[in-house]
Short mmCIF file of C-alpha atoms in Angstrom, two decimals:
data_model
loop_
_atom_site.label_atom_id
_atom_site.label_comp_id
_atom_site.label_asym_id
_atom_site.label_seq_id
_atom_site.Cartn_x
_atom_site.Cartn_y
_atom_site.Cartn_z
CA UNK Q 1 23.57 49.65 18.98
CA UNK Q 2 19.77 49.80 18.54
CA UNK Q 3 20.15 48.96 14.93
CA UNK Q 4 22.51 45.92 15.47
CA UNK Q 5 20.18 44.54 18.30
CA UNK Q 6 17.12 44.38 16.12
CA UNK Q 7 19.87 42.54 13.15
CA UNK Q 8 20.12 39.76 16.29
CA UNK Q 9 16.28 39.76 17.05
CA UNK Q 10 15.75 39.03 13.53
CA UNK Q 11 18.46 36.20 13.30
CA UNK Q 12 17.62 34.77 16.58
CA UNK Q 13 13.68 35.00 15.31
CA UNK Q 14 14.36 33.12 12.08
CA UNK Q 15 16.51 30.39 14.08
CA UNK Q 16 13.05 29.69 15.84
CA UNK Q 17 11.40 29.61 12.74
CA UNK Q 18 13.53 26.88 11.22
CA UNK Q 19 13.70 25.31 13.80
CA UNK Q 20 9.91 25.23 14.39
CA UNK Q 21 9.22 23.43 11.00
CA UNK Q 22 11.99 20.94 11.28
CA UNK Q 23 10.78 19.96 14.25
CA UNK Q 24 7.47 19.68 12.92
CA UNK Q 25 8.96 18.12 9.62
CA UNK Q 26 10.47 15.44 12.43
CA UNK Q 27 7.49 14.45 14.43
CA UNK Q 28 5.11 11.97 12.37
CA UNK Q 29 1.53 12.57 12.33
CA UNK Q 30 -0.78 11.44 15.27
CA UNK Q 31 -1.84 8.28 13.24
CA UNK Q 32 -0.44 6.40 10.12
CA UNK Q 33 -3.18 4.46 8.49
CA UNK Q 34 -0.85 1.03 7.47
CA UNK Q 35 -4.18 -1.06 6.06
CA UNK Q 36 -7.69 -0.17 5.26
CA UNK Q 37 -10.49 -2.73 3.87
CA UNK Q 38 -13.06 -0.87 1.78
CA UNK Q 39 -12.17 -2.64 -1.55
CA UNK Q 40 -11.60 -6.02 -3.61
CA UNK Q 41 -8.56 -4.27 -4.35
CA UNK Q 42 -7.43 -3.70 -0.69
CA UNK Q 43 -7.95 -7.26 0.33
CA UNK Q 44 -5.15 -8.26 -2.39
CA UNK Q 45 -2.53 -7.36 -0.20
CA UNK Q 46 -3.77 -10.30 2.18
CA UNK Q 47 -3.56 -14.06 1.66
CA UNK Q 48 -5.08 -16.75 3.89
CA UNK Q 49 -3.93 -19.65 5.65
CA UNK Q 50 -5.47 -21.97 7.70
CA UNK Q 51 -4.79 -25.43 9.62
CA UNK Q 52 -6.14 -27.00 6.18
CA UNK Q 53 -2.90 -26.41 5.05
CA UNK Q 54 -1.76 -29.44 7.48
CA UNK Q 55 -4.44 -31.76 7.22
CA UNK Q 56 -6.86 -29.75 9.61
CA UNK Q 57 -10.02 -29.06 8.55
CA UNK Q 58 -10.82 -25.33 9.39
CA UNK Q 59 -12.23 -22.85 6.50
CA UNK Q 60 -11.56 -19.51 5.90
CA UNK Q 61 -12.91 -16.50 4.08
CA UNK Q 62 -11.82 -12.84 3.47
CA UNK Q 63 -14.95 -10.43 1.59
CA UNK Q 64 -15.74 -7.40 1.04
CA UNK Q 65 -19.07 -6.46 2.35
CA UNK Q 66 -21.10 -3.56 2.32
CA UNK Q 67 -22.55 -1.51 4.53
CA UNK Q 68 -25.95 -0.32 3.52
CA UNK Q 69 -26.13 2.97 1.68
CA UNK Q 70 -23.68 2.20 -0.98
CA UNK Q 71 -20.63 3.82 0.66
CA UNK Q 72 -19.50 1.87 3.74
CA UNK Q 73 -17.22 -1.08 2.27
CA UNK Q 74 -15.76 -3.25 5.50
CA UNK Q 75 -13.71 -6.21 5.08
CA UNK Q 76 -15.22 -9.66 6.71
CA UNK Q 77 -12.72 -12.46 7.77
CA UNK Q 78 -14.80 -16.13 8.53
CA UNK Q 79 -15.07 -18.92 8.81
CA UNK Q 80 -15.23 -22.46 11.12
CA UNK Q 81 -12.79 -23.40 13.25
CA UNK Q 82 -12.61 -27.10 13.43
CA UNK Q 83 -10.58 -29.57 15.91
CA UNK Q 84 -10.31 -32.40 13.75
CA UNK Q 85 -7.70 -33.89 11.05
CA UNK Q 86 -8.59 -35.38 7.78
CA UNK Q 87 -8.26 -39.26 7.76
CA UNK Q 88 -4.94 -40.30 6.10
CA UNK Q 89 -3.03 -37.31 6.77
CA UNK Q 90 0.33 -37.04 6.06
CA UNK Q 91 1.02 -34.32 8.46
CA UNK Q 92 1.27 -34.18 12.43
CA UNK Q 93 0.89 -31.22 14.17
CA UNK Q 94 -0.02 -30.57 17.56
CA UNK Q 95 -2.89 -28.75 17.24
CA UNK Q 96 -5.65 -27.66 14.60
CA UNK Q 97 -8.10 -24.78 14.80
CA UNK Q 98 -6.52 -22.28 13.22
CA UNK Q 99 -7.18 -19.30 10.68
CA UNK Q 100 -5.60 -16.50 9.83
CA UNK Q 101 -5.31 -13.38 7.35
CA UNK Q 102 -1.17 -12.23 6.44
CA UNK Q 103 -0.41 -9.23 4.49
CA UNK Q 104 2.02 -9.59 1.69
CA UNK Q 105 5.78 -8.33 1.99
CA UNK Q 106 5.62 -4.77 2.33
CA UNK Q 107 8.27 -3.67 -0.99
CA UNK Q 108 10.90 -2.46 1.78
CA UNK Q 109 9.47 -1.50 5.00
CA UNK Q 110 7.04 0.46 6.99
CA UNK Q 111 8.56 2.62 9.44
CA UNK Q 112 6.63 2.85 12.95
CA UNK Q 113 9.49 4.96 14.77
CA UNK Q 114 7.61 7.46 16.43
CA UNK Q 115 4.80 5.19 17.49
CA UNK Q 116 3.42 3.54 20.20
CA UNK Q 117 -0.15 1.67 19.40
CA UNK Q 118 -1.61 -0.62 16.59
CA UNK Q 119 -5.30 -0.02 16.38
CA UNK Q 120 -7.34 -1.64 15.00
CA UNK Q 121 -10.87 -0.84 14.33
CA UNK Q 122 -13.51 -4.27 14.55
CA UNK Q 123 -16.86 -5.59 15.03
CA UNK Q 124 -16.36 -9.16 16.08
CA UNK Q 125 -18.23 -12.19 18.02
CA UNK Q 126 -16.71 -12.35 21.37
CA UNK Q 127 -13.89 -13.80 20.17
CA UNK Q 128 -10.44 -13.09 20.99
CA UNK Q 129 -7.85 -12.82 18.00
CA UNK Q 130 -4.77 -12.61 17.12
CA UNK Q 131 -2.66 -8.97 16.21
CA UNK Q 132 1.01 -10.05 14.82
CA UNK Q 133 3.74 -8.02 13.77
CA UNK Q 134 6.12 -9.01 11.63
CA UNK Q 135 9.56 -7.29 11.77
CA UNK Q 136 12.75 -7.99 9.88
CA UNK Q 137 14.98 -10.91 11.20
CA UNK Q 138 17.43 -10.30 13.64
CA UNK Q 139 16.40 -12.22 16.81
CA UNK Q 140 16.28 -15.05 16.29
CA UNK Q 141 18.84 -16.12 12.93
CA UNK Q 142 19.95 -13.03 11.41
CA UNK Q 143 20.50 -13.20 7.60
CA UNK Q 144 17.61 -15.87 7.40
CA UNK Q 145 14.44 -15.50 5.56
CA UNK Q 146 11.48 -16.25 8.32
CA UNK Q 147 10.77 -12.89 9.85
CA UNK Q 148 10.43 -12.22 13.56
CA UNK Q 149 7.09 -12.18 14.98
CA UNK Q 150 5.41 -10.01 17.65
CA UNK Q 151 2.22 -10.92 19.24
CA UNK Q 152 -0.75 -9.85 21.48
CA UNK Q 153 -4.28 -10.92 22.05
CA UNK Q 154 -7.11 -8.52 20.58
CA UNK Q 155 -10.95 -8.62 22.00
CA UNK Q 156 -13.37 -8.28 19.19
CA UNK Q 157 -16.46 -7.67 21.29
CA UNK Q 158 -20.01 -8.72 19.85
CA UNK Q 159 -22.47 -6.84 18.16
CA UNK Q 160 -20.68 -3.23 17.92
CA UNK Q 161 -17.86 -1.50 16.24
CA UNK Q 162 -14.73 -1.00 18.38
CA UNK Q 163 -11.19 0.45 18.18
CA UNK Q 164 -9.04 -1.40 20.07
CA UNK Q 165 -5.55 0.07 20.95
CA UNK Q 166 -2.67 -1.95 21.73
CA UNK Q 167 0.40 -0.78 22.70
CA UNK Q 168 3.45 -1.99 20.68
CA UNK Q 169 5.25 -2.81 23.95
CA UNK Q 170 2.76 -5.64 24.71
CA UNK Q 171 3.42 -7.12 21.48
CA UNK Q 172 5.36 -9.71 22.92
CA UNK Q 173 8.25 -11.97 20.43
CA UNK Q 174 6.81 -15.02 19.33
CA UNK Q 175 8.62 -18.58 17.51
CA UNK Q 176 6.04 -20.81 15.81
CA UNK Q 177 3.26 -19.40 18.07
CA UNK Q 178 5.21 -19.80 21.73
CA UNK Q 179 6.34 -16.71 23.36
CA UNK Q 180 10.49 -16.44 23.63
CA UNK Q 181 11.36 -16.38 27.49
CA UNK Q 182 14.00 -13.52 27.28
CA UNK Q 183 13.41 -9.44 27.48
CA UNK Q 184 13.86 -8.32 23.46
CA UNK Q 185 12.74 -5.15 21.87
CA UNK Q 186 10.71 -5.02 18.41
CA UNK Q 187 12.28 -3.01 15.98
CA UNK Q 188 9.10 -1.04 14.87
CA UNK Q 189 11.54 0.62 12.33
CA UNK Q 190 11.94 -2.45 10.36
CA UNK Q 191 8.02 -3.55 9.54
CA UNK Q 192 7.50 -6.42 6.96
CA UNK Q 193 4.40 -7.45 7.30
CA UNK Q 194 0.94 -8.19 9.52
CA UNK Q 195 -1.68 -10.98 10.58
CA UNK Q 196 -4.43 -11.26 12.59
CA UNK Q 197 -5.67 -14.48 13.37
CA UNK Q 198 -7.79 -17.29 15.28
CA UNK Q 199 -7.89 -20.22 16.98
CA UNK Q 200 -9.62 -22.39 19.13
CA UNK Q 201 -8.34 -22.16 22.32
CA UNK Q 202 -8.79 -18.51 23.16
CA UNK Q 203 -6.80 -16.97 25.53
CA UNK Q 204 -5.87 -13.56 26.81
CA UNK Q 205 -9.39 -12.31 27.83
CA UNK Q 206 -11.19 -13.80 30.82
CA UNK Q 207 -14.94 -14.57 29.35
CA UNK Q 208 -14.05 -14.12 25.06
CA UNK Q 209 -15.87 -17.00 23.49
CA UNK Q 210 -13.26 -20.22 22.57
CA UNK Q 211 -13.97 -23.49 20.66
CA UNK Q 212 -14.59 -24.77 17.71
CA UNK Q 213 -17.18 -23.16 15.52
CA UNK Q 214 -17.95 -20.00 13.56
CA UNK Q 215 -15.71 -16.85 13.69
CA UNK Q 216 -16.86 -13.66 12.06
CA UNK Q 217 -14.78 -10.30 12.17
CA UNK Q 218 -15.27 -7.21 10.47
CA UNK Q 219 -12.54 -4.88 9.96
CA UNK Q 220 -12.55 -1.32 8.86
CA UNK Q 221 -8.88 -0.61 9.15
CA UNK Q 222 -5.56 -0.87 10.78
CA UNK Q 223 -3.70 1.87 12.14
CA UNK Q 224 -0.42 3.19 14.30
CA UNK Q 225 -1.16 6.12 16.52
CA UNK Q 226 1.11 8.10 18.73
CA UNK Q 227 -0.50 8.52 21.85
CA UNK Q 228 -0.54 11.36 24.01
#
C-alpha cells in the first residue's frame, strides 16, 4: 500500500509540475516592448503626416538624437503647428494644426491579449498628444481596408523624462478623429499599427499647453505592461 501511495505522490507531483510551466508558458511577460527609438533604423518603421498634406501649413520632423555620452539614442518628433491654409488650396478641411508619427503595417499582427497598459516613456513641452491604436477592421465596415482606431490623450510634461501609463480601456474608438457614441471593445488581439500625434487645440488635460507653435517630444520607447 505504502509503495503504491508514493507511485500516486509521484504522479500527482509531476501533474503540478506540468502544470506549473504551462501555466507559466501561458502568462506573457510583465511588459512587451512593441517600439523603441534608439536608431535611424528604428525610426523606419514610422512615416509622417501632417495637415500639409491638405493644404495646411504645419511641419514635421522625426530624428534621432543623442544623449550625451555616446550611448543614449532617443527619438525627437517636432515641429510647428500652424492654423493657417496655403492660398489657392484645393482642399477644405475643417481644421489644420495637425502632426503626427504612424508606424507601418505590422507583417500580421501584434498580439496584446494579456495586457492592460500602453506606456509610453517621454520628455515633452507641456503638451498634450495623441496615443492611437490601430486594430484590425471590424467595427466599423468589416472586410474594408481603413483600420479601426482607438484613442486617448497623453501628457508629455516639460523638462523631465516620464512614463506615462494608459490603460487600454481608456483608449476610446475613434472615426476620422470623433469619438463613436456606442460602448465597443478593442480587440487588443488584432494590433496593426500605432500613432501618436498633435494638434492645436489640446484637450484632455486641464493646464497642457495648446496653440499654434512649436512641439517637441522625445521618446525612448513604447511598451504594453500587465499591471498588477
Amino acid at each position: 500500500m505504502s509503495r503504491f501511495r508514493s507511485l500516486w505522490q509521484a504522479s500527482v507531483n509531476a501533474t503540478k509540475k506540468a502544470l506549473t510551466w504551462e501555466l507559466e508558458e501561458w502568462v506573457p511577460p510583465v511588459e512587451k516592448c512593441i517600439f523603441k527609438f534608439h536608431s535611424k533604423e528604428d525610426l523606419k518603421t514610422w512615416h509622417l503626416y501632417s495637415d500639409s498634406e491638405y493644404g495646411g501649413l504645419s511641419l514635421a520632423s522625426l530624428e534621432i538624437k543623442d544623449g550625451g555620452n555616446g550611448s543614449d539614442f532617443t527619438g525627437v518628433f517636432s515641429g510647428n503647428l500652424s492654423t493657417e491654409m496655403s492660398k489657392g488650396s484645393k482642399w477644405n478641411i475643417n481644421r489644420s494644426g495637425f502632426c503626427g508619427i504612424r508606424s507601418k503595417k505590422f507583417d500580421g499582427f501584434i498580439d496584446l491579449d494579456g495586457y492592460d497598459s500602453i506606456a509610453l516613456r517621454l520628455k515633452g513641452d507641456g503638451r498634450c498628444y495623441i496615443s492611437t491604436i490601430y486594430t484590425e477592421n471590424w467595427v466599423n465596415s468589416p472586410g474594408q481596408a481603413e483600420d479601426n482606431s482607438w484613442q486617448a490623450f497623453v501628457f508629455a510634461p516639460k523638462g523631465n523624462w516620464y512614463t506615462a501609463k494608459v490603460p487600454l480601456a481608456r483608449y476610446l474608438p475613434t472615426w476620422k478623429g470623433n469619438v463613436i457614441d456606442a460602448e465597443m471593445e478593442m480587440n487588443p488581439g488584432r494590433v496593426v499599427g500605432m500613432s501618436l500625434a498633435v494638434n492645436s487645440q489640446g484637450g484632455g488635460f486641464i493646464g497642457a499647453k495648446s496653440g499654434a507653435g512649436d512641439f517637441r517630444l522625445e521618446i525612448d520607447w513604447i511598451k504594453a505592461l500587465r499591471m498588477p
